Coordinates of C-alpha atoms in Angstrom, one line a residue:
M726 CA -0.2 -5.0 -41.9
R727 CA -2.9 -2.7 -40.3
I728 CA -2.5 -1.7 -37.0
R729 CA -4.9 0.4 -34.9
I730 CA -3.2 2.2 -32.0
V731 CA -5.8 3.8 -29.5
G732 CA -4.3 6.5 -27.5
T733 CA -2.3 9.4 -28.6
G734 CA -0.6 10.7 -26.3
V735 CA 3.7 10.5 -25.9
M736 CA 3.5 7.1 -25.9
G737 CA 0.9 6.6 -29.1
R738 CA 2.5 8.8 -31.0
G739 CA 6.0 7.3 -30.8
I740 CA 4.2 3.8 -31.9
A741 CA 2.6 5.1 -35.1
Q742 CA 6.1 6.6 -35.9
W743 CA 7.4 3.0 -35.5
A744 CA 5.2 1.1 -36.9
A745 CA 4.0 4.0 -40.1
T746 CA 8.0 3.6 -40.5
A747 CA 8.5 0.5 -40.6
G748 CA 5.5 0.3 -43.7
H749 CA 2.4 -0.3 -41.8
T750 CA -0.8 1.3 -41.9
V751 CA -1.7 2.9 -38.5
E752 CA -4.7 4.0 -37.6
L753 CA -4.9 7.0 -34.8
A754 CA -7.8 7.3 -32.3
D755 CA -8.5 8.4 -29.0
A756 CA -11.2 9.8 -26.8
R757 CA -10.3 12.9 -27.0
P758 CA -10.7 13.5 -31.4
E759 CA -8.5 16.8 -31.6
S760 CA -5.4 14.6 -30.2
V761 CA -5.5 12.4 -33.1
G762 CA -4.8 15.7 -35.4
E763 CA -2.3 16.8 -32.7
A764 CA -0.6 13.4 -32.7
I765 CA -0.2 13.2 -36.6
E766 CA 1.4 16.8 -36.4
F767 CA 3.9 15.5 -34.4
V768 CA 4.9 12.5 -36.5
R769 CA 4.7 15.0 -38.9
S770 CA 7.2 17.4 -37.3
M771 CA 9.4 14.4 -36.2
L772 CA 9.9 12.9 -40.1
D773 CA 10.9 16.3 -40.9
R774 CA 13.2 16.5 -38.5
A775 CA 14.6 13.4 -39.9
V776 CA 14.9 14.9 -43.2
A777 CA 16.8 18.0 -42.0
K778 CA 19.0 15.9 -39.8
G779 CA 19.7 13.5 -43.6
R780 CA 18.0 10.6 -42.0
A781 CA 15.5 10.3 -44.2
S782 CA 14.4 11.6 -47.7
A783 CA 11.4 14.0 -48.3
E784 CA 9.7 11.3 -50.2
E785 CA 10.2 8.9 -47.5
A786 CA 9.1 11.0 -45.0
E787 CA 5.5 11.8 -47.1
A788 CA 5.2 7.9 -47.6
V789 CA 5.2 7.6 -43.7
A790 CA 2.9 10.5 -42.9
A791 CA 0.7 9.0 -45.6
R792 CA 0.5 6.2 -43.8
L793 CA -1.0 7.7 -41.0
V794 CA -5.1 7.1 -40.9
P795 CA -7.3 9.7 -38.2
L796 CA -10.3 7.9 -36.5
D797 CA -12.7 9.9 -35.1
S798 CA -13.7 7.1 -32.8
P799 CA -11.6 4.0 -30.9
G800 CA -14.6 1.8 -31.6
K801 CA -15.0 2.4 -35.5
P802 CA -15.6 -0.8 -37.0
G803 CA -12.3 -2.2 -39.4
D804 CA -12.2 -5.8 -40.9
D805 CA -9.2 -5.8 -42.1
V806 CA -7.6 -4.4 -38.8
E807 CA -5.2 -7.0 -37.4
L808 CA -3.5 -5.3 -34.7
V809 CA -5.0 -3.0 -32.0
V810 CA -2.2 -1.8 -29.7
E811 CA -3.7 0.2 -26.4
A812 CA -1.9 3.0 -25.0
I813 CA -4.3 5.0 -22.9
R814 CA -3.9 6.0 -19.0
E815 CA -3.2 3.1 -16.5
D816 CA -6.5 2.7 -15.3
L817 CA -7.8 -1.0 -15.6
D818 CA -11.4 -0.4 -16.0
T819 CA -11.0 2.4 -18.5
K820 CA -8.8 -0.5 -20.8
A821 CA -11.5 -2.9 -19.9
A822 CA -14.1 -1.0 -21.4
L823 CA -12.3 0.1 -24.6
F824 CA -11.4 -3.9 -25.0
A825 CA -15.0 -4.6 -24.9
E826 CA -15.9 -2.1 -27.2
L827 CA -13.4 -3.1 -29.8
E828 CA -14.0 -7.0 -29.1
R829 CA -17.8 -5.7 -30.4
V830 CA -16.5 -4.0 -33.6
L831 CA -13.5 -5.7 -34.4
P832 CA -13.1 -9.4 -36.1
A833 CA -12.4 -12.2 -33.8
G834 CA -9.0 -12.5 -35.7
T835 CA -7.7 -9.3 -34.8
V836 CA -4.8 -9.1 -31.8
F837 CA -5.0 -6.8 -28.7
A838 CA -2.2 -5.4 -27.6
S839 CA -1.6 -3.3 -24.5
N840 CA 1.0 -0.7 -23.8
T841 CA 0.7 -0.8 -20.2
S842 CA 3.9 -0.6 -18.1
S843 CA 2.1 -1.6 -14.7
L844 CA -1.0 -3.4 -15.1
P845 CA -0.9 -7.4 -15.1
I846 CA -1.9 -8.3 -18.3
T847 CA -3.6 -11.1 -17.2
Q848 CA -5.9 -9.1 -15.2
I849 CA -7.2 -6.8 -18.4
A850 CA -7.4 -10.2 -20.2
A851 CA -9.6 -11.9 -17.7
T852 CA -11.9 -8.5 -18.4
L853 CA -12.1 -9.7 -22.3
S854 CA -15.3 -12.6 -23.4
D855 CA -11.7 -14.0 -25.4
P856 CA -8.6 -13.4 -23.0
A857 CA -6.9 -15.5 -25.4
R858 CA -6.1 -12.8 -28.0
L859 CA -4.4 -10.4 -26.1
A860 CA -0.9 -9.7 -25.2
G861 CA 0.9 -7.1 -23.4
L862 CA 3.5 -5.1 -25.9
H863 CA 5.5 -3.1 -23.7
F864 CA 7.4 0.0 -25.9
F865 CA 9.7 2.4 -24.1
N866 CA 10.0 6.2 -24.5
P867 CA 11.0 7.6 -26.8
V868 CA 9.7 4.8 -28.9
P869 CA 11.8 5.4 -32.1
L870 CA 15.1 5.4 -30.3
M871 CA 14.5 3.1 -27.5
K872 CA 14.8 0.0 -29.6
I873 CA 13.6 -3.0 -27.3
V874 CA 10.3 -4.2 -26.6
E875 CA 8.7 -6.1 -24.0
V876 CA 6.3 -9.0 -25.0
I877 CA 4.4 -10.1 -22.2
P878 CA 1.8 -13.0 -22.2
G879 CA -0.8 -13.6 -19.9
A880 CA -2.0 -16.8 -18.7
K881 CA -4.3 -17.6 -21.7
T882 CA -2.8 -15.8 -24.5
R883 CA -2.4 -17.6 -27.4
P884 CA 1.2 -19.1 -28.1
E885 CA 1.1 -17.8 -31.8
I886 CA 0.3 -14.3 -30.6
V887 CA 3.2 -13.9 -28.8
E888 CA 5.2 -15.5 -31.9
T889 CA 3.5 -13.0 -34.6
L890 CA 4.2 -9.9 -32.3
T891 CA 7.6 -11.1 -31.5
S892 CA 8.3 -11.0 -35.2
L893 CA 6.6 -7.9 -35.6
V894 CA 8.9 -6.2 -33.5
R895 CA 12.4 -7.9 -35.1
E896 CA 11.2 -7.0 -38.2
T897 CA 10.6 -3.6 -37.5
G898 CA 14.8 -3.4 -36.7
H899 CA 13.8 -3.4 -33.1
R900 CA 14.5 -6.1 -30.3
A901 CA 11.8 -8.0 -28.5
V902 CA 12.3 -10.0 -25.2
V903 CA 9.7 -12.4 -24.2
V904 CA 8.7 -11.8 -20.1
A905 CA 6.5 -13.3 -18.0
D906 CA 3.7 -11.4 -16.4
T907 CA 4.8 -10.3 -13.1
P908 CA 5.4 -6.9 -11.8
G909 CA 7.0 -4.4 -13.4
F910 CA 7.9 -6.7 -16.4
L911 CA 11.6 -7.3 -16.9
I912 CA 13.3 -4.0 -17.4
N913 CA 11.4 -2.2 -14.5
H914 CA 12.2 -4.8 -12.4
A915 CA 15.6 -5.0 -13.8
G916 CA 16.3 -1.3 -12.7
R917 CA 15.1 -1.7 -9.0
G918 CA 18.4 -3.0 -8.2
L919 CA 20.4 0.2 -8.4
V920 CA 18.1 2.8 -7.8
T921 CA 16.9 1.0 -4.7
E922 CA 20.4 0.3 -3.4
A923 CA 21.5 3.9 -3.8
L924 CA 18.4 5.1 -2.1
A925 CA 19.7 2.2 1.3
L926 CA 23.1 3.9 0.7
L927 CA 21.8 7.6 1.1
E928 CA 19.3 6.6 3.9
E929 CA 22.6 5.2 5.4
N930 CA 24.1 8.8 4.9
V931 CA 27.2 7.2 2.9
A932 CA 27.5 10.4 0.6
E933 CA 25.4 12.5 -0.8
P934 CA 23.4 11.8 -4.0
A935 CA 26.2 13.7 -6.1
V936 CA 29.1 11.3 -4.8
L937 CA 26.7 8.5 -5.4
D938 CA 26.6 9.4 -8.6
R939 CA 30.1 10.0 -10.1
V940 CA 30.9 6.8 -8.3
A941 CA 28.5 5.1 -10.3
R942 CA 29.3 6.7 -13.7
D943 CA 32.6 6.7 -13.3
V944 CA 33.7 3.5 -11.2
L945 CA 30.4 1.0 -12.5
G946 CA 30.6 3.2 -16.3
L947 CA 26.9 4.2 -16.1
R948 CA 25.8 6.7 -18.6
M949 CA 23.9 8.1 -15.8
G950 CA 24.2 8.0 -11.8
P951 CA 20.9 6.9 -9.9
F952 CA 20.1 10.0 -8.5
E953 CA 20.4 11.3 -11.9
L954 CA 18.5 9.0 -13.4
M955 CA 15.4 9.3 -11.1
D956 CA 15.5 13.0 -11.5
L957 CA 15.4 12.5 -15.4
T958 CA 12.8 9.7 -15.0
G959 CA 10.7 11.9 -12.2
L960 CA 10.7 10.6 -8.9
D961 CA 6.9 10.8 -8.9
V962 CA 7.3 7.7 -11.5
T963 CA 10.0 5.9 -9.9
S964 CA 8.5 5.7 -6.6
A965 CA 5.6 4.3 -8.2
V966 CA 7.3 1.7 -10.0
I967 CA 9.5 1.1 -6.5
E968 CA 6.6 0.5 -4.4
S969 CA 4.9 -1.0 -7.0
V970 CA 7.3 -3.4 -8.0
W971 CA 8.2 -4.5 -4.2
R972 CA 4.6 -4.6 -3.6
G973 CA 4.0 -7.0 -6.1
F974 CA 6.6 -9.2 -5.2
R975 CA 4.8 -9.5 -1.6
Y976 CA 7.6 -7.3 0.0
S977 CA 10.6 -8.7 -1.1
D978 CA 13.7 -7.7 0.8
R979 CA 15.8 -7.7 -2.2
L980 CA 13.4 -5.2 -3.8
R981 CA 12.9 -3.2 -0.6
A982 CA 11.6 0.6 -1.2
S983 CA 12.9 3.7 0.3
Y984 CA 11.2 5.8 3.3
L985 CA 12.9 8.9 1.5
T986 CA 11.0 8.9 -1.4
P987 CA 7.3 9.7 -0.5
N988 CA 7.9 12.8 1.2
R989 CA 9.9 13.8 -2.0
V990 CA 7.0 13.1 -3.8
A991 CA 4.8 14.9 -1.8
A992 CA 6.7 17.8 -1.5
G993 CA 7.1 18.3 -6.0
L994 CA 11.0 17.8 -5.7
H995 CA 10.1 15.2 -8.6
G996 CA 13.4 16.2 -10.7
R997 CA 13.9 17.8 -14.1
K998 CA 10.2 18.5 -14.7
T999 CA 9.8 20.8 -11.3
G1000 CA 13.2 22.4 -11.6
R1001 CA 14.4 20.9 -8.4
G1002 CA 14.6 16.6 -7.6
W1003 CA 17.8 15.4 -5.8
Y1004 CA 19.7 18.2 -7.5
D1005 CA 18.5 22.5 -7.9
Y1006 CA 18.2 22.7 -11.6
S1007 CA 17.9 26.2 -11.1
A1008 CA 21.5 27.2 -10.2
E1009 CA 24.3 25.9 -11.3
Q1010 CA 25.6 22.5 -9.9
P1011 CA 29.1 22.8 -7.5
A1012 CA 32.2 21.9 -8.9
E1013 CA 33.6 18.8 -6.9
P1014 CA 36.1 19.7 -4.1
P1015 CA 39.9 20.0 -5.0
I1016 CA 42.0 17.3 -3.8
T1017 CA 44.8 19.1 -1.3
G1018 CA 46.8 16.7 0.6
D1019 CA 50.3 15.9 0.3
V1020 CA 51.2 13.4 -2.4
A1021 CA 54.2 12.6 -1.0
R1022 CA 53.1 11.1 2.2
P1023 CA 53.7 7.5 2.7
V1024 CA 51.6 5.0 2.2
Y1025 CA 51.2 0.9 3.4
A1026 CA 49.2 -1.6 1.8
A1027 CA 49.5 -5.1 2.3
E1028 CA 47.5 -6.0 -0.4
P1029 CA 49.7 -6.7 -4.0
A1030 CA 47.0 -5.4 -5.7
V1031 CA 46.9 -2.0 -3.8
Q1032 CA 51.1 -2.0 -3.8
N1033 CA 51.0 -2.4 -7.8
A1034 CA 48.4 0.2 -8.5
L1035 CA 50.2 3.0 -6.3
A1036 CA 53.7 2.2 -7.3
E1037 CA 52.8 2.6 -11.0
A1038 CA 51.6 6.1 -10.2
G1039 CA 54.4 6.9 -8.6
A1040 CA 53.1 7.0 -4.7
R1041 CA 55.8 6.6 -2.0
V1042 CA 54.4 2.7 -1.2
E1043 CA 56.6 1.2 2.2
T1044 CA 56.3 -2.4 2.4
T1045 CA 56.2 -2.0 6.0
L1046 CA 53.8 -0.1 9.0
T1047 CA 55.6 3.4 10.0
D1048 CA 54.6 5.9 12.3
D1049 CA 53.7 8.4 9.4
A1050 CA 52.2 6.6 6.5
V1051 CA 48.4 6.2 5.8
V1052 CA 47.0 2.7 5.4
L1053 CA 44.7 1.6 2.7
V1054 CA 42.8 -1.5 3.0
P1055 CA 41.3 -3.1 0.4
T1056 CA 36.9 -4.5 1.1
W1057 CA 35.3 -6.5 -0.8
G1058 CA 31.8 -6.8 1.2
T1059 CA 33.3 -6.1 5.1
T1060 CA 34.3 -2.4 6.4
V1061 CA 37.1 -1.4 7.3
A1062 CA 36.5 -0.8 11.2
A1063 CA 36.4 -4.5 10.8
A1064 CA 40.0 -4.5 9.4
I1065 CA 41.3 -2.4 11.6
A1066 CA 40.0 -4.2 14.3
E1067 CA 40.9 -7.4 13.1
H1068 CA 44.5 -7.0 11.9
R1069 CA 44.9 -4.1 14.7
L1070 CA 45.7 -1.5 12.4
P1071 CA 46.1 2.7 13.3
A1072 CA 42.5 3.9 13.2
A1073 CA 43.1 7.4 12.5
R1074 CA 45.1 6.6 9.7
T1075 CA 43.8 3.7 8.3
F1076 CA 41.4 3.9 5.4
G1077 CA 39.6 1.8 3.2
V1078 CA 39.7 1.3 -1.0
D1079 CA 37.5 0.0 -2.8
P1080 CA 39.3 -2.4 -5.4
L1081 CA 36.5 -2.0 -7.7
S1082 CA 37.6 1.4 -8.2
L1083 CA 41.7 0.3 -8.8
P1084 CA 41.7 0.5 -12.0
A1085 CA 39.0 3.0 -13.2
A1086 CA 38.6 6.8 -13.6
R1087 CA 37.8 7.3 -9.8
R1088 CA 39.0 5.4 -6.8
V1089 CA 36.8 5.3 -3.6
L1090 CA 38.4 6.3 -0.2
A1091 CA 36.1 5.5 2.7
V1092 CA 36.7 7.0 6.2
T1093 CA 35.8 5.5 9.4
P1094 CA 34.4 7.9 12.6
A1095 CA 38.1 7.5 14.2
S1096 CA 40.0 9.0 10.5
D1097 CA 42.2 11.9 11.1
P1098 CA 40.8 14.6 8.3
V1099 CA 44.5 15.1 7.7
A1100 CA 45.6 11.9 6.9
A1101 CA 42.4 11.4 5.3
R1102 CA 43.4 14.1 2.8
D1103 CA 46.9 13.2 2.1
A1104 CA 45.1 9.5 1.4
A1105 CA 42.9 10.9 -0.9
A1106 CA 46.0 12.8 -2.6
V1107 CA 48.0 9.4 -2.8
L1108 CA 44.9 7.5 -4.6
S1109 CA 44.6 10.3 -7.1
L1110 CA 48.4 10.1 -8.4
G1111 CA 47.6 8.9 -11.7
D1112 CA 45.5 11.4 -13.3
K1113 CA 42.7 9.7 -11.1
R1114 CA 39.5 11.3 -9.6
V1115 CA 38.8 10.7 -5.6
S1116 CA 35.5 10.2 -4.0
T1117 CA 35.2 10.4 -0.3
V1118 CA 32.4 8.2 1.4
R1119 CA 32.0 7.2 4.9
D1120 CA 32.7 3.5 6.1
T1121 CA 30.3 1.2 4.8
P1122 CA 29.7 -2.8 3.7
G1123 CA 31.4 -3.2 0.7
S1124 CA 32.1 0.5 0.0
V1125 CA 29.5 1.9 -2.5
A1126 CA 30.2 0.5 -6.2
Q1127 CA 30.4 -3.1 -4.6
R1128 CA 26.8 -2.3 -3.2
L1129 CA 25.2 -1.1 -6.3
L1130 CA 26.5 -3.5 -8.4
A1131 CA 25.7 -6.5 -6.0
S1132 CA 22.3 -5.4 -6.1
I1133 CA 22.4 -5.0 -9.8
V1134 CA 23.3 -8.5 -10.6
S1135 CA 21.0 -10.0 -7.5
V1136 CA 17.7 -8.6 -8.5
A1137 CA 18.9 -9.7 -12.5
C1138 CA 19.2 -13.5 -10.7
S1139 CA 16.5 -13.2 -9.0
I1140 CA 14.6 -12.4 -12.6
A1141 CA 16.3 -15.4 -14.1
E1142 CA 15.5 -17.7 -11.0
R1143 CA 12.0 -17.1 -11.5
G1144 CA 11.9 -17.7 -15.2
I1145 CA 10.8 -14.4 -16.1
A1146 CA 13.2 -14.3 -18.9
A1147 CA 15.6 -16.1 -20.0
P1148 CA 19.3 -15.0 -19.2
A1149 CA 20.0 -13.9 -23.0
D1150 CA 16.8 -11.7 -22.5
I1151 CA 17.7 -10.1 -19.5
D1152 CA 20.8 -9.0 -20.6
L1153 CA 19.9 -7.9 -23.8
G1154 CA 16.7 -6.5 -22.5
V1155 CA 19.0 -4.3 -19.8
T1156 CA 21.7 -3.0 -22.1
T1157 CA 19.2 -1.6 -24.7
G1158 CA 16.2 -0.2 -22.2
L1159 CA 18.7 0.8 -19.5
G1160 CA 22.0 1.3 -21.4
Y1161 CA 24.2 -0.6 -18.9
P1162 CA 27.6 -1.2 -19.9
A1163 CA 27.3 -4.8 -19.3
G1164 CA 24.1 -7.0 -19.4
P1165 CA 24.2 -8.1 -15.3
L1166 CA 24.4 -11.7 -15.5
A1167 CA 27.4 -10.9 -17.8
W1168 CA 28.7 -8.3 -15.7
G1169 CA 28.3 -10.5 -12.7
D1170 CA 30.4 -13.3 -14.7
Q1171 CA 32.7 -10.3 -15.7
V1172 CA 33.7 -10.1 -11.9
G1173 CA 33.0 -13.7 -11.3
A1174 CA 31.0 -16.1 -9.9
E1175 CA 32.4 -17.0 -6.9
R1176 CA 33.5 -13.6 -6.2
M1177 CA 30.0 -12.4 -6.6
L1178 CA 28.7 -15.0 -4.3
A1179 CA 32.0 -13.9 -1.7
L1180 CA 30.7 -10.3 -2.0
Q1181 CA 26.7 -11.3 -1.4
R1182 CA 27.4 -13.6 1.5
A1183 CA 29.7 -10.8 3.1
L1184 CA 27.0 -8.4 3.0
Q1185 CA 24.6 -10.4 4.4
E1186 CA 26.8 -11.3 7.3
T1187 CA 28.2 -8.2 8.1
T1188 CA 24.7 -6.2 7.8
G1189 CA 22.4 -8.8 8.4
D1190 CA 20.1 -7.3 6.5
P1191 CA 18.2 -10.2 4.3
R1192 CA 18.3 -8.1 1.0
Y1193 CA 21.4 -9.4 0.4
R1194 CA 20.9 -13.0 0.9
P1195 CA 23.0 -14.8 -2.5
T1196 CA 20.4 -16.1 -4.7
R1197 CA 19.8 -20.0 -5.6
W1198 CA 21.0 -19.0 -9.1
L1199 CA 24.1 -17.2 -8.1
T1200 CA 25.0 -20.0 -5.5
E1201 CA 24.5 -22.9 -8.0
R1202 CA 26.3 -21.6 -10.8
A1203 CA 29.4 -20.6 -8.4
Q1204 CA 29.3 -24.2 -6.9
L1205 CA 29.2 -25.8 -10.1
G1206 CA 32.0 -23.6 -12.4
L1207 CA 29.4 -22.3 -14.4
P1208 CA 28.4 -18.8 -15.8
L1209 CA 25.5 -16.5 -14.6
T1210 CA 24.4 -16.8 -18.4
A1211 CA 24.1 -20.3 -18.1
P1212 CA 20.1 -21.4 -18.5
A1213 CA 18.1 -22.9 -15.9
A1214 CA 18.2 -27.2 -16.2
T1215 CA 15.8 -28.7 -19.2
L1216 CA 13.6 -30.5 -17.2

């Protein structure tokens, strides 16, 4: 296939390397002609690196480079161009002008694709004389390594174009997911679950970013915590996506943006690229504080799961509540304060423990305004038995890991409920594009649909916040005994 790529910035270069490596002839064009040569040199450097690391032979690299064809103008006629991939700046008028020029010089059968990450495909297509020839083909950076591509049909896109683009992606070794033309498409939309809830936890002063990141990594198994991820991506980019998706879904409570980000963006606290974001990259990061409490202090827990986990680690577990024991209460969508009031527990020495964290490398201890500091340190020390790390957070409904997981699963269920993507594609897109340890629907199934429903109902009841309203997708499957990955009913 002969493919023309217009726009030779970071994404265009990556797409060119991807297509040429797969054996396609790739034309490169840009409004700034010198950028084309720079892009070809960049791709050559990536190919040389692959040779140096033994991932390709010199002959293979040279063959790939030979398939890169520089153009002096995006609008050069080309009767044999089968596909155009547009990767220019995110501006509707600019894209419309480009496609109008391409319609004049390329055959009617040439397929047009946009790599836009934020503009509706249907709105771009509406500027064409033939809107049926255009679809979205959304890659992720770095393109050769991020082996997932979203194929997005517009309202009038011909079905065979979707099939052509899907086959093209799969033939190159990448994974293709077909996604409805909605704000954020699939992966950017699904990613809002983690970061919006993390920002909500920070708004509520539950814990500092470093603590929230540790819980996300060590309890949920994420590769990066949400604040580390925002610093890597750039808060200016992340904040724009959060606002765009929230606005696009008519200010859905489930996707609510945070008041924390606009001022930080205005201050230039964008993350790694500016040297400072949620973390200061000009200084060494502070070490996690040591645990200094008394590991021999007796502990009382009414729940067998907590009793067993602590007893196995060597803790002094008491079966009756004494005057000296610290009390550990597992909560599920509720608060420690509510448990203290309901069961008349001693407020100064009663603490919450997130049941999700019990088997994990890190355990999470929740303190209340009534907590005695010495008792809190002792409770943390007891939880650390068995070579566990411990994070202490302020009491909040559901604690940290539960709220993050509930939001991740809830947003994915909302995507499935809206028919934006099939359940299998949602999980494939998220695991491949975001690197989560499991797809969000499959993750919810690991916990159990009924238990996830109980969590979300408890969060909604405890907080009164509609952002935690369970989706119909989750509610129905819990009631029917079906997994969250079960597809919608066929009509």
